[in-house]
């Protein structure tokens, strides 16, 4: 039996991601956040997380022969709610392409993005969003303090990071395309919901997201 190229692509992608569930990705995302923020002097500066309007975490972004040699990953975005310091329910995100820091080793990497203002949030909620083209992006500073920020970092709407084989660094992820992950949202919320409905509405967070949201609150609480 012969398989055409498209079928091979689908089968290859399915073999990598088929056993993965939305709940397991949420747990992996929580692991990434904890690992990044627990690293002494090498994590995301706390004051930047305090200022961030949204956070995107894509655990285990992979590169491979499937998807025509590109990179592909699935993760979640969460944004601050309208009241207090609360965070929204997680909305599914897929990431394709871009330069995701594989140069620091390994065949997969974790990506973390901080969306620093409402304009960046609005762009991210569109049906297709390309880093660097639809909003300004820069490699985020790493360390206990963000005092080493450059002008580009201070003006960027999105700060981006990559973690591979235990090495965490601010890297440019320009060119990567982000889209809503309808499949993940359907699995989590038992129906069709857009990322805007999830993030901007009154969607009840699923139980599987409790750990991620709790950790995010802990690491990003704004000081009065």
mmCIF file with all atom_site columns, C-alpha atoms in Angstrom:
data_model
loop_
_atom_site.group_PDB
_atom_site.id
_atom_site.type_symbol
_atom_site.label_atom_id
_atom_site.label_alt_id
_atom_site.label_comp_id
_atom_site.label_asym_id
_atom_site.label_entity_id
_atom_site.label_seq_id
_atom_site.pdbx_PDB_ins_code
_atom_site.Cartn_x
_atom_site.Cartn_y
_atom_site.Cartn_z
_atom_site.occupancy
_atom_site.B_iso_or_equiv
_atom_site.pdbx_formal_charge
_atom_site.auth_seq_id
_atom_site.auth_comp_id
_atom_site.auth_asym_id
_atom_site.auth_atom_id
_atom_site.pdbx_PDB_model_num
ATOM 1   C CA . UNK A 1 1   ? 0.000   0.000  0.000  1.00 0.00 ? 1   UNK A CA 1
ATOM 2   C CA . UNK A 1 2   ? 1.372   3.400  -0.965 1.00 0.00 ? 2   UNK A CA 1
ATOM 3   C CA . UNK A 1 3   ? 0.965   6.476  1.161  1.00 0.00 ? 3   UNK A CA 1
ATOM 4   C CA . UNK A 1 4   ? 1.066   9.922  -0.355 1.00 0.00 ? 4   UNK A CA 1
ATOM 5   C CA . UNK A 1 5   ? 3.168   12.652 1.167  1.00 0.00 ? 5   UNK A CA 1
ATOM 6   C CA . UNK A 1 6   ? 0.225   14.264 2.931  1.00 0.00 ? 6   UNK A CA 1
ATOM 7   C CA . UNK A 1 7   ? -0.724  10.990 4.593  1.00 0.00 ? 7   UNK A CA 1
ATOM 8   C CA . UNK A 1 8   ? 2.836   10.459 5.805  1.00 0.00 ? 8   UNK A CA 1
ATOM 9   C CA . UNK A 1 9   ? 2.845   13.955 7.280  1.00 0.00 ? 9   UNK A CA 1
ATOM 10  C CA . UNK A 1 10  ? -0.427  13.323 9.125  1.00 0.00 ? 10  UNK A CA 1
ATOM 11  C CA . UNK A 1 11  ? 0.647   9.919  10.406 1.00 0.00 ? 11  UNK A CA 1
ATOM 12  C CA . UNK A 1 12  ? 3.992   11.261 11.611 1.00 0.00 ? 12  UNK A CA 1
ATOM 13  C CA . UNK A 1 13  ? 2.397   14.161 13.436 1.00 0.00 ? 13  UNK A CA 1
ATOM 14  C CA . UNK A 1 14  ? -0.213  11.862 14.926 1.00 0.00 ? 14  UNK A CA 1
ATOM 15  C CA . UNK A 1 15  ? 2.425   9.479  16.232 1.00 0.00 ? 15  UNK A CA 1
ATOM 16  C CA . UNK A 1 16  ? 4.104   12.319 18.090 1.00 0.00 ? 16  UNK A CA 1
ATOM 17  C CA . UNK A 1 17  ? 1.015   14.074 19.438 1.00 0.00 ? 17  UNK A CA 1
ATOM 18  C CA . UNK A 1 18  ? -1.732  11.462 19.323 1.00 0.00 ? 18  UNK A CA 1
ATOM 19  C CA . UNK A 1 19  ? -1.215  10.144 22.860 1.00 0.00 ? 19  UNK A CA 1
ATOM 20  C CA . UNK A 1 20  ? -1.007  13.619 24.336 1.00 0.00 ? 20  UNK A CA 1
ATOM 21  C CA . UNK A 1 21  ? -4.066  15.083 26.040 1.00 0.00 ? 21  UNK A CA 1
ATOM 22  C CA . UNK A 1 22  ? -5.023  18.647 26.916 1.00 0.00 ? 22  UNK A CA 1
ATOM 23  C CA . UNK A 1 23  ? -4.711  17.780 30.610 1.00 0.00 ? 23  UNK A CA 1
ATOM 24  C CA . UNK A 1 24  ? -1.180  16.438 30.158 1.00 0.00 ? 24  UNK A CA 1
ATOM 25  C CA . UNK A 1 25  ? -0.149  19.559 28.231 1.00 0.00 ? 25  UNK A CA 1
ATOM 26  C CA . UNK A 1 26  ? -1.503  21.748 31.025 1.00 0.00 ? 26  UNK A CA 1
ATOM 27  C CA . UNK A 1 27  ? 0.565   19.795 33.542 1.00 0.00 ? 27  UNK A CA 1
ATOM 28  C CA . UNK A 1 28  ? 3.617   20.049 31.294 1.00 0.00 ? 28  UNK A CA 1
ATOM 29  C CA . UNK A 1 29  ? 3.034   23.797 31.023 1.00 0.00 ? 29  UNK A CA 1
ATOM 30  C CA . UNK A 1 30  ? 2.945   24.059 34.819 1.00 0.00 ? 30  UNK A CA 1
ATOM 31  C CA . UNK A 1 31  ? 6.218   22.089 34.975 1.00 0.00 ? 31  UNK A CA 1
ATOM 32  C CA . UNK A 1 32  ? 7.833   24.515 32.531 1.00 0.00 ? 32  UNK A CA 1
ATOM 33  C CA . UNK A 1 33  ? 6.685   27.571 34.500 1.00 0.00 ? 33  UNK A CA 1
ATOM 34  C CA . UNK A 1 34  ? 7.918   26.137 37.796 1.00 0.00 ? 34  UNK A CA 1
ATOM 35  C CA . UNK A 1 35  ? 11.288  25.124 36.337 1.00 0.00 ? 35  UNK A CA 1
ATOM 36  C CA . UNK A 1 36  ? 11.798  28.530 34.775 1.00 0.00 ? 36  UNK A CA 1
ATOM 37  C CA . UNK A 1 37  ? 10.813  30.544 37.840 1.00 0.00 ? 37  UNK A CA 1
ATOM 38  C CA . UNK A 1 38  ? 12.652  28.306 40.324 1.00 0.00 ? 38  UNK A CA 1
ATOM 39  C CA . UNK A 1 39  ? 16.029  28.682 38.645 1.00 0.00 ? 39  UNK A CA 1
ATOM 40  C CA . UNK A 1 40  ? 18.096  31.073 40.809 1.00 0.00 ? 40  UNK A CA 1
ATOM 41  C CA . UNK A 1 41  ? 19.162  34.175 38.873 1.00 0.00 ? 41  UNK A CA 1
ATOM 42  C CA . UNK A 1 42  ? 18.228  32.509 35.576 1.00 0.00 ? 42  UNK A CA 1
ATOM 43  C CA . UNK A 1 43  ? 14.462  32.772 35.339 1.00 0.00 ? 43  UNK A CA 1
ATOM 44  C CA . UNK A 1 44  ? 12.057  35.399 34.047 1.00 0.00 ? 44  UNK A CA 1
ATOM 45  C CA . UNK A 1 45  ? 12.376  38.571 36.149 1.00 0.00 ? 45  UNK A CA 1
ATOM 46  C CA . UNK A 1 46  ? 9.471   38.689 38.574 1.00 0.00 ? 46  UNK A CA 1
ATOM 47  C CA . UNK A 1 47  ? 8.678   42.312 37.777 1.00 0.00 ? 47  UNK A CA 1
ATOM 48  C CA . UNK A 1 48  ? 8.143   41.431 34.111 1.00 0.00 ? 48  UNK A CA 1
ATOM 49  C CA . UNK A 1 49  ? 5.697   38.682 35.010 1.00 0.00 ? 49  UNK A CA 1
ATOM 50  C CA . UNK A 1 50  ? 3.941   41.219 37.254 1.00 0.00 ? 50  UNK A CA 1
ATOM 51  C CA . UNK A 1 51  ? 3.494   43.549 34.276 1.00 0.00 ? 51  UNK A CA 1
ATOM 52  C CA . UNK A 1 52  ? 2.528   40.909 31.697 1.00 0.00 ? 52  UNK A CA 1
ATOM 53  C CA . UNK A 1 53  ? -1.001  41.015 30.333 1.00 0.00 ? 53  UNK A CA 1
ATOM 54  C CA . UNK A 1 54  ? -0.859  37.457 28.969 1.00 0.00 ? 54  UNK A CA 1
ATOM 55  C CA . UNK A 1 55  ? 1.437   34.452 29.176 1.00 0.00 ? 55  UNK A CA 1
ATOM 56  C CA . UNK A 1 56  ? 1.854   31.793 26.486 1.00 0.00 ? 56  UNK A CA 1
ATOM 57  C CA . UNK A 1 57  ? 3.533   28.483 27.340 1.00 0.00 ? 57  UNK A CA 1
ATOM 58  C CA . UNK A 1 58  ? 4.271   25.835 24.707 1.00 0.00 ? 58  UNK A CA 1
ATOM 59  C CA . UNK A 1 59  ? 5.897   22.768 26.297 1.00 0.00 ? 59  UNK A CA 1
ATOM 60  C CA . UNK A 1 60  ? 7.932   20.393 24.160 1.00 0.00 ? 60  UNK A CA 1
ATOM 61  C CA . UNK A 1 61  ? 7.849   22.259 20.861 1.00 0.00 ? 61  UNK A CA 1
ATOM 62  C CA . UNK A 1 62  ? 9.404   19.823 18.401 1.00 0.00 ? 62  UNK A CA 1
ATOM 63  C CA . UNK A 1 63  ? 11.191  19.906 15.098 1.00 0.00 ? 63  UNK A CA 1
ATOM 64  C CA . UNK A 1 64  ? 11.183  16.992 12.687 1.00 0.00 ? 64  UNK A CA 1
ATOM 65  C CA . UNK A 1 65  ? 10.626  15.682 9.200  1.00 0.00 ? 65  UNK A CA 1
ATOM 66  C CA . UNK A 1 66  ? 6.867   15.969 9.527  1.00 0.00 ? 66  UNK A CA 1
ATOM 67  C CA . UNK A 1 67  ? 5.153   19.213 8.615  1.00 0.00 ? 67  UNK A CA 1
ATOM 68  C CA . UNK A 1 68  ? 7.745   19.504 5.869  1.00 0.00 ? 68  UNK A CA 1
ATOM 69  C CA . UNK A 1 69  ? 10.720  19.926 8.152  1.00 0.00 ? 69  UNK A CA 1
ATOM 70  C CA . UNK A 1 70  ? 9.205   22.651 10.290 1.00 0.00 ? 70  UNK A CA 1
ATOM 71  C CA . UNK A 1 71  ? 8.599   23.074 13.996 1.00 0.00 ? 71  UNK A CA 1
ATOM 72  C CA . UNK A 1 72  ? 5.283   22.435 15.670 1.00 0.00 ? 72  UNK A CA 1
ATOM 73  C CA . UNK A 1 73  ? 3.911   22.656 19.173 1.00 0.00 ? 73  UNK A CA 1
ATOM 74  C CA . UNK A 1 74  ? 0.717   22.973 21.188 1.00 0.00 ? 74  UNK A CA 1
ATOM 75  C CA . UNK A 1 75  ? 0.295   24.998 24.336 1.00 0.00 ? 75  UNK A CA 1
ATOM 76  C CA . UNK A 1 76  ? -1.868  27.561 26.102 1.00 0.00 ? 76  UNK A CA 1
ATOM 77  C CA . UNK A 1 77  ? -2.374  31.262 26.574 1.00 0.00 ? 77  UNK A CA 1
ATOM 78  C CA . UNK A 1 78  ? -3.769  32.812 29.750 1.00 0.00 ? 78  UNK A CA 1
ATOM 79  C CA . UNK A 1 79  ? -4.534  36.495 30.254 1.00 0.00 ? 79  UNK A CA 1
ATOM 80  C CA . UNK A 1 80  ? -5.270  38.647 33.243 1.00 0.00 ? 80  UNK A CA 1
ATOM 81  C CA . UNK A 1 81  ? -8.961  39.019 34.018 1.00 0.00 ? 81  UNK A CA 1
ATOM 82  C CA . UNK A 1 82  ? -10.808 42.261 34.475 1.00 0.00 ? 82  UNK A CA 1
ATOM 83  C CA . UNK A 1 83  ? -10.901 42.039 38.261 1.00 0.00 ? 83  UNK A CA 1
ATOM 84  C CA . UNK A 1 84  ? -7.977  41.777 40.656 1.00 0.00 ? 84  UNK A CA 1
ATOM 85  C CA . UNK A 1 85  ? -4.937  39.748 39.695 1.00 0.00 ? 85  UNK A CA 1
ATOM 86  C CA . UNK A 1 86  ? -6.863  36.720 38.480 1.00 0.00 ? 86  UNK A CA 1
ATOM 87  C CA . UNK A 1 87  ? -5.935  34.834 35.346 1.00 0.00 ? 87  UNK A CA 1
ATOM 88  C CA . UNK A 1 88  ? -8.308  33.593 32.683 1.00 0.00 ? 88  UNK A CA 1
ATOM 89  C CA . UNK A 1 89  ? -9.061  30.023 31.760 1.00 0.00 ? 89  UNK A CA 1
ATOM 90  C CA . UNK A 1 90  ? -6.407  28.605 29.381 1.00 0.00 ? 90  UNK A CA 1
ATOM 91  C CA . UNK A 1 91  ? -7.024  28.860 25.641 1.00 0.00 ? 91  UNK A CA 1
ATOM 92  C CA . UNK A 1 92  ? -5.338  26.434 23.240 1.00 0.00 ? 92  UNK A CA 1
ATOM 93  C CA . UNK A 1 93  ? -2.566  27.665 20.943 1.00 0.00 ? 93  UNK A CA 1
ATOM 94  C CA . UNK A 1 94  ? -0.615  25.971 18.152 1.00 0.00 ? 94  UNK A CA 1
ATOM 95  C CA . UNK A 1 95  ? 2.783   27.225 17.018 1.00 0.00 ? 95  UNK A CA 1
ATOM 96  C CA . UNK A 1 96  ? 4.366   26.640 13.636 1.00 0.00 ? 96  UNK A CA 1
ATOM 97  C CA . UNK A 1 97  ? 7.747   27.629 12.227 1.00 0.00 ? 97  UNK A CA 1
ATOM 98  C CA . UNK A 1 98  ? 10.014  30.330 13.557 1.00 0.00 ? 98  UNK A CA 1
ATOM 99  C CA . UNK A 1 99  ? 13.502  30.212 15.056 1.00 0.00 ? 99  UNK A CA 1
ATOM 100 C CA . UNK A 1 100 ? 12.827  28.558 18.397 1.00 0.00 ? 100 UNK A CA 1
ATOM 101 C CA . UNK A 1 101 ? 16.286  28.329 19.882 1.00 0.00 ? 101 UNK A CA 1
ATOM 102 C CA . UNK A 1 102 ? 17.099  24.745 18.901 1.00 0.00 ? 102 UNK A CA 1
ATOM 103 C CA . UNK A 1 103 ? 20.638  26.035 18.570 1.00 0.00 ? 103 UNK A CA 1
ATOM 104 C CA . UNK A 1 104 ? 21.040  25.638 22.339 1.00 0.00 ? 104 UNK A CA 1
ATOM 105 C CA . UNK A 1 105 ? 20.678  21.896 21.953 1.00 0.00 ? 105 UNK A CA 1
ATOM 106 C CA . UNK A 1 106 ? 18.124  19.158 21.579 1.00 0.00 ? 106 UNK A CA 1
ATOM 107 C CA . UNK A 1 107 ? 15.343  18.224 19.240 1.00 0.00 ? 107 UNK A CA 1
ATOM 108 C CA . UNK A 1 108 ? 12.661  19.952 21.254 1.00 0.00 ? 108 UNK A CA 1
ATOM 109 C CA . UNK A 1 109 ? 12.304  23.081 23.319 1.00 0.00 ? 109 UNK A CA 1
ATOM 110 C CA . UNK A 1 110 ? 9.851   24.807 25.610 1.00 0.00 ? 110 UNK A CA 1
ATOM 111 C CA . UNK A 1 111 ? 8.684   28.252 24.537 1.00 0.00 ? 111 UNK A CA 1
ATOM 112 C CA . UNK A 1 112 ? 7.451   30.957 26.908 1.00 0.00 ? 112 UNK A CA 1
ATOM 113 C CA . UNK A 1 113 ? 6.068   34.308 25.774 1.00 0.00 ? 113 UNK A CA 1
ATOM 114 C CA . UNK A 1 114 ? 5.049   37.349 27.798 1.00 0.00 ? 114 UNK A CA 1
ATOM 115 C CA . UNK A 1 115 ? 2.484   39.615 26.159 1.00 0.00 ? 115 UNK A CA 1
ATOM 116 C CA . UNK A 1 116 ? 3.075   42.997 27.728 1.00 0.00 ? 116 UNK A CA 1
ATOM 117 C CA . UNK A 1 117 ? 0.005   45.034 26.766 1.00 0.00 ? 117 UNK A CA 1
ATOM 118 C CA . UNK A 1 118 ? -3.612  44.932 25.594 1.00 0.00 ? 118 UNK A CA 1
ATOM 119 C CA . UNK A 1 119 ? -2.679  45.540 21.949 1.00 0.00 ? 119 UNK A CA 1
ATOM 120 C CA . UNK A 1 120 ? -0.495  42.443 21.942 1.00 0.00 ? 120 UNK A CA 1
ATOM 121 C CA . UNK A 1 121 ? -3.320  40.509 23.583 1.00 0.00 ? 121 UNK A CA 1
ATOM 122 C CA . UNK A 1 122 ? -5.793  41.617 20.882 1.00 0.00 ? 122 UNK A CA 1
ATOM 123 C CA . UNK A 1 123 ? -3.409  40.562 18.131 1.00 0.00 ? 123 UNK A CA 1
ATOM 124 C CA . UNK A 1 124 ? -2.794  37.196 19.759 1.00 0.00 ? 124 UNK A CA 1
ATOM 125 C CA . UNK A 1 125 ? -6.544  36.524 19.813 1.00 0.00 ? 125 UNK A CA 1
ATOM 126 C CA . UNK A 1 126 ? -6.824  36.838 16.037 1.00 0.00 ? 126 UNK A CA 1
ATOM 127 C CA . UNK A 1 127 ? -7.234  33.738 13.844 1.00 0.00 ? 127 UNK A CA 1
ATOM 128 C CA . UNK A 1 128 ? -3.586  33.920 12.781 1.00 0.00 ? 128 UNK A CA 1
ATOM 129 C CA . UNK A 1 129 ? -0.734  35.795 14.407 1.00 0.00 ? 129 UNK A CA 1
ATOM 130 C CA . UNK A 1 130 ? 2.912   36.019 13.330 1.00 0.00 ? 130 UNK A CA 1
ATOM 131 C CA . UNK A 1 131 ? 5.542   37.120 15.813 1.00 0.00 ? 131 UNK A CA 1
ATOM 132 C CA . UNK A 1 132 ? 7.459   40.130 14.557 1.00 0.00 ? 132 UNK A CA 1
ATOM 133 C CA . UNK A 1 133 ? 5.011   40.903 11.780 1.00 0.00 ? 133 UNK A CA 1
ATOM 134 C CA . UNK A 1 134 ? 1.776   41.511 13.695 1.00 0.00 ? 134 UNK A CA 1
ATOM 135 C CA . UNK A 1 135 ? 3.365   42.781 16.914 1.00 0.00 ? 135 UNK A CA 1
ATOM 136 C CA . UNK A 1 136 ? 6.861   43.795 17.994 1.00 0.00 ? 136 UNK A CA 1
ATOM 137 C CA . UNK A 1 137 ? 8.849   40.990 19.590 1.00 0.00 ? 137 UNK A CA 1
ATOM 138 C CA . UNK A 1 138 ? 12.203  40.756 21.375 1.00 0.00 ? 138 UNK A CA 1
ATOM 139 C CA . UNK A 1 139 ? 14.239  38.228 23.325 1.00 0.00 ? 139 UNK A CA 1
ATOM 140 C CA . UNK A 1 140 ? 13.316  38.630 26.973 1.00 0.00 ? 140 UNK A CA 1
ATOM 141 C CA . UNK A 1 141 ? 15.864  39.422 29.695 1.00 0.00 ? 141 UNK A CA 1
ATOM 142 C CA . UNK A 1 142 ? 16.774  36.684 32.167 1.00 0.00 ? 142 UNK A CA 1
ATOM 143 C CA . UNK A 1 143 ? 17.708  37.069 35.814 1.00 0.00 ? 143 UNK A CA 1
ATOM 144 C CA . UNK A 1 144 ? 16.469  38.243 39.171 1.00 0.00 ? 144 UNK A CA 1
ATOM 145 C CA . UNK A 1 145 ? 16.007  41.782 37.877 1.00 0.00 ? 145 UNK A CA 1
ATOM 146 C CA . UNK A 1 146 ? 15.025  43.206 34.497 1.00 0.00 ? 146 UNK A CA 1
ATOM 147 C CA . UNK A 1 147 ? 17.340  46.202 34.940 1.00 0.00 ? 147 UNK A CA 1
ATOM 148 C CA . UNK A 1 148 ? 19.422  44.933 32.011 1.00 0.00 ? 148 UNK A CA 1
ATOM 149 C CA . UNK A 1 149 ? 16.564  45.455 29.555 1.00 0.00 ? 149 UNK A CA 1
ATOM 150 C CA . UNK A 1 150 ? 17.540  47.060 26.281 1.00 0.00 ? 150 UNK A CA 1
ATOM 151 C CA . UNK A 1 151 ? 15.433  49.693 24.542 1.00 0.00 ? 151 UNK A CA 1
ATOM 152 C CA . UNK A 1 152 ? 14.141  47.020 22.164 1.00 0.00 ? 152 UNK A CA 1
ATOM 153 C CA . UNK A 1 153 ? 12.996  44.870 25.074 1.00 0.00 ? 153 UNK A CA 1
ATOM 154 C CA . UNK A 1 154 ? 11.327  47.794 26.811 1.00 0.00 ? 154 UNK A CA 1
ATOM 155 C CA . UNK A 1 155 ? 9.388   48.724 23.666 1.00 0.00 ? 155 UNK A CA 1
ATOM 156 C CA . UNK A 1 156 ? 8.467   45.198 22.559 1.00 0.00 ? 156 UNK A CA 1
ATOM 157 C CA . UNK A 1 157 ? 4.875   44.058 22.914 1.00 0.00 ? 157 UNK A CA 1
ATOM 158 C CA . UNK A 1 158 ? 5.952   40.435 23.330 1.00 0.00 ? 158 UNK A CA 1
ATOM 159 C CA . UNK A 1 159 ? 9.043   39.077 25.118 1.00 0.00 ? 159 UNK A CA 1
ATOM 160 C CA . UNK A 1 160 ? 10.065  35.554 24.154 1.00 0.00 ? 160 UNK A CA 1
ATOM 161 C CA . UNK A 1 161 ? 12.075  32.785 25.782 1.00 0.00 ? 161 UNK A CA 1
ATOM 162 C CA . UNK A 1 162 ? 13.249  29.274 24.970 1.00 0.00 ? 162 UNK A CA 1
ATOM 163 C CA . UNK A 1 163 ? 14.269  26.379 27.239 1.00 0.00 ? 163 UNK A CA 1
ATOM 164 C CA . UNK A 1 164 ? 16.073  23.327 25.901 1.00 0.00 ? 164 UNK A CA 1
ATOM 165 C CA . UNK A 1 165 ? 17.985  20.635 27.806 1.00 0.00 ? 165 UNK A CA 1
ATOM 166 C CA . UNK A 1 166 ? 17.781  22.702 30.972 1.00 0.00 ? 166 UNK A CA 1
ATOM 167 C CA . UNK A 1 167 ? 19.185  25.862 29.356 1.00 0.00 ? 167 UNK A CA 1
ATOM 168 C CA . UNK A 1 168 ? 16.832  28.842 29.575 1.00 0.00 ? 168 UNK A CA 1
ATOM 169 C CA . UNK A 1 169 ? 17.434  32.022 27.606 1.00 0.00 ? 169 UNK A CA 1
ATOM 170 C CA . UNK A 1 170 ? 15.721  34.937 25.988 1.00 0.00 ? 170 UNK A CA 1
ATOM 171 C CA . UNK A 1 171 ? 15.702  34.257 22.240 1.00 0.00 ? 171 UNK A CA 1
ATOM 172 C CA . UNK A 1 172 ? 14.019  35.824 19.259 1.00 0.00 ? 172 UNK A CA 1
ATOM 173 C CA . UNK A 1 173 ? 11.103  33.733 18.059 1.00 0.00 ? 173 UNK A CA 1
ATOM 174 C CA . UNK A 1 174 ? 10.348  36.025 15.142 1.00 0.00 ? 174 UNK A CA 1
ATOM 175 C CA . UNK A 1 175 ? 8.532   34.431 12.228 1.00 0.00 ? 175 UNK A CA 1
ATOM 176 C CA . UNK A 1 176 ? 6.627   31.873 14.295 1.00 0.00 ? 176 UNK A CA 1
ATOM 177 C CA . UNK A 1 177 ? 2.905   31.688 13.547 1.00 0.00 ? 177 UNK A CA 1
ATOM 178 C CA . UNK A 1 178 ? 0.384   31.170 16.340 1.00 0.00 ? 178 UNK A CA 1
ATOM 179 C CA . UNK A 1 179 ? -3.181  29.965 15.788 1.00 0.00 ? 179 UNK A CA 1
ATOM 180 C CA . UNK A 1 180 ? -6.046  28.920 18.079 1.00 0.00 ? 180 UNK A CA 1
ATOM 181 C CA . UNK A 1 181 ? -6.066  25.195 18.869 1.00 0.00 ? 181 UNK A CA 1
ATOM 182 C CA . UNK A 1 182 ? -9.734  24.355 18.336 1.00 0.00 ? 182 UNK A CA 1
ATOM 183 C CA . UNK A 1 183 ? -9.187  20.667 19.116 1.00 0.00 ? 183 UNK A CA 1
ATOM 184 C CA . UNK A 1 184 ? -7.665  21.373 22.501 1.00 0.00 ? 184 UNK A CA 1
ATOM 185 C CA . UNK A 1 185 ? -10.401 23.860 23.381 1.00 0.00 ? 185 UNK A CA 1
ATOM 186 C CA . UNK A 1 186 ? -13.108 21.373 22.420 1.00 0.00 ? 186 UNK A CA 1
ATOM 187 C CA . UNK A 1 187 ? -11.494 18.694 24.571 1.00 0.00 ? 187 UNK A CA 1
ATOM 188 C CA . UNK A 1 188 ? -11.198 20.995 27.594 1.00 0.00 ? 188 UNK A CA 1
ATOM 189 C CA . UNK A 1 189 ? -14.551 22.737 27.383 1.00 0.00 ? 189 UNK A CA 1
ATOM 190 C CA . UNK A 1 190 ? -16.733 20.052 25.772 1.00 0.00 ? 190 UNK A CA 1
ATOM 191 C CA . UNK A 1 191 ? -17.778 22.305 22.937 1.00 0.00 ? 191 UNK A CA 1
ATOM 192 C CA . UNK A 1 192 ? -16.650 24.911 20.436 1.00 0.00 ? 192 UNK A CA 1
ATOM 193 C CA . UNK A 1 193 ? -15.252 28.035 22.048 1.00 0.00 ? 193 UNK A CA 1
ATOM 194 C CA . UNK A 1 194 ? -13.005 30.640 20.523 1.00 0.00 ? 194 UNK A CA 1
ATOM 195 C CA . UNK A 1 195 ? -9.885  31.827 22.288 1.00 0.00 ? 195 UNK A CA 1
ATOM 196 C CA . UNK A 1 196 ? -11.499 35.232 22.678 1.00 0.00 ? 196 UNK A CA 1
ATOM 197 C CA . UNK A 1 197 ? -14.536 33.681 24.388 1.00 0.00 ? 197 UNK A CA 1
ATOM 198 C CA . UNK A 1 198 ? -12.283 31.750 26.733 1.00 0.00 ? 198 UNK A CA 1
ATOM 199 C CA . UNK A 1 199 ? -9.849  34.519 27.600 1.00 0.00 ? 199 UNK A CA 1
ATOM 200 C CA . UNK A 1 200 ? -12.164 37.537 27.546 1.00 0.00 ? 200 UNK A CA 1
ATOM 201 C CA . UNK A 1 201 ? -15.376 35.885 28.732 1.00 0.00 ? 201 UNK A CA 1
ATOM 202 C CA . UNK A 1 202 ? -16.542 34.219 31.901 1.00 0.00 ? 202 UNK A CA 1
ATOM 203 C CA . UNK A 1 203 ? -15.397 30.724 30.986 1.00 0.00 ? 203 UNK A CA 1
ATOM 204 C CA . UNK A 1 204 ? -14.968 28.495 34.019 1.00 0.00 ? 204 UNK A CA 1
ATOM 205 C CA . UNK A 1 205 ? -11.395 27.148 34.105 1.00 0.00 ? 205 UNK A CA 1
ATOM 206 C CA . UNK A 1 206 ? -11.225 23.348 33.844 1.00 0.00 ? 206 UNK A CA 1
ATOM 207 C CA . UNK A 1 207 ? -9.975  21.379 36.842 1.00 0.00 ? 207 UNK A CA 1
ATOM 208 C CA . UNK A 1 208 ? -6.916  20.310 34.847 1.00 0.00 ? 208 UNK A CA 1
ATOM 209 C CA . UNK A 1 209 ? -5.710  23.933 34.771 1.00 0.00 ? 209 UNK A CA 1
ATOM 210 C CA . UNK A 1 210 ? -5.788  24.461 38.552 1.00 0.00 ? 210 UNK A CA 1
ATOM 211 C CA . UNK A 1 211 ? -2.078  23.831 39.083 1.00 0.00 ? 211 UNK A CA 1
ATOM 212 C CA . UNK A 1 212 ? -0.947  26.028 36.191 1.00 0.00 ? 212 UNK A CA 1
ATOM 213 C CA . UNK A 1 213 ? -3.198  28.922 37.190 1.00 0.00 ? 213 UNK A CA 1
ATOM 214 C CA . UNK A 1 214 ? -2.189  28.617 40.843 1.00 0.00 ? 214 UNK A CA 1
ATOM 215 C CA . UNK A 1 215 ? 1.517   28.649 39.985 1.00 0.00 ? 215 UNK A CA 1
ATOM 216 C CA . UNK A 1 216 ? 1.056   31.562 37.610 1.00 0.00 ? 216 UNK A CA 1
ATOM 217 C CA . UNK A 1 217 ? -0.727  33.527 40.320 1.00 0.00 ? 217 UNK A CA 1
ATOM 218 C CA . UNK A 1 218 ? 2.078   32.764 42.766 1.00 0.00 ? 218 UNK A CA 1
ATOM 219 C CA . UNK A 1 219 ? 4.859   33.887 40.457 1.00 0.00 ? 219 UNK A CA 1
ATOM 220 C CA . UNK A 1 220 ? 3.095   36.917 38.961 1.00 0.00 ? 220 UNK A CA 1
ATOM 221 C CA . UNK A 1 221 ? 1.191   38.470 41.871 1.00 0.00 ? 221 UNK A CA 1
ATOM 222 C CA . UNK A 1 222 ? 1.359   42.229 41.597 1.00 0.00 ? 222 UNK A CA 1
ATOM 223 C CA . UNK A 1 223 ? 2.627   44.043 44.666 1.00 0.00 ? 223 UNK A CA 1
ATOM 224 C CA . UNK A 1 224 ? 0.340   46.690 46.080 1.00 0.00 ? 224 UNK A CA 1
#
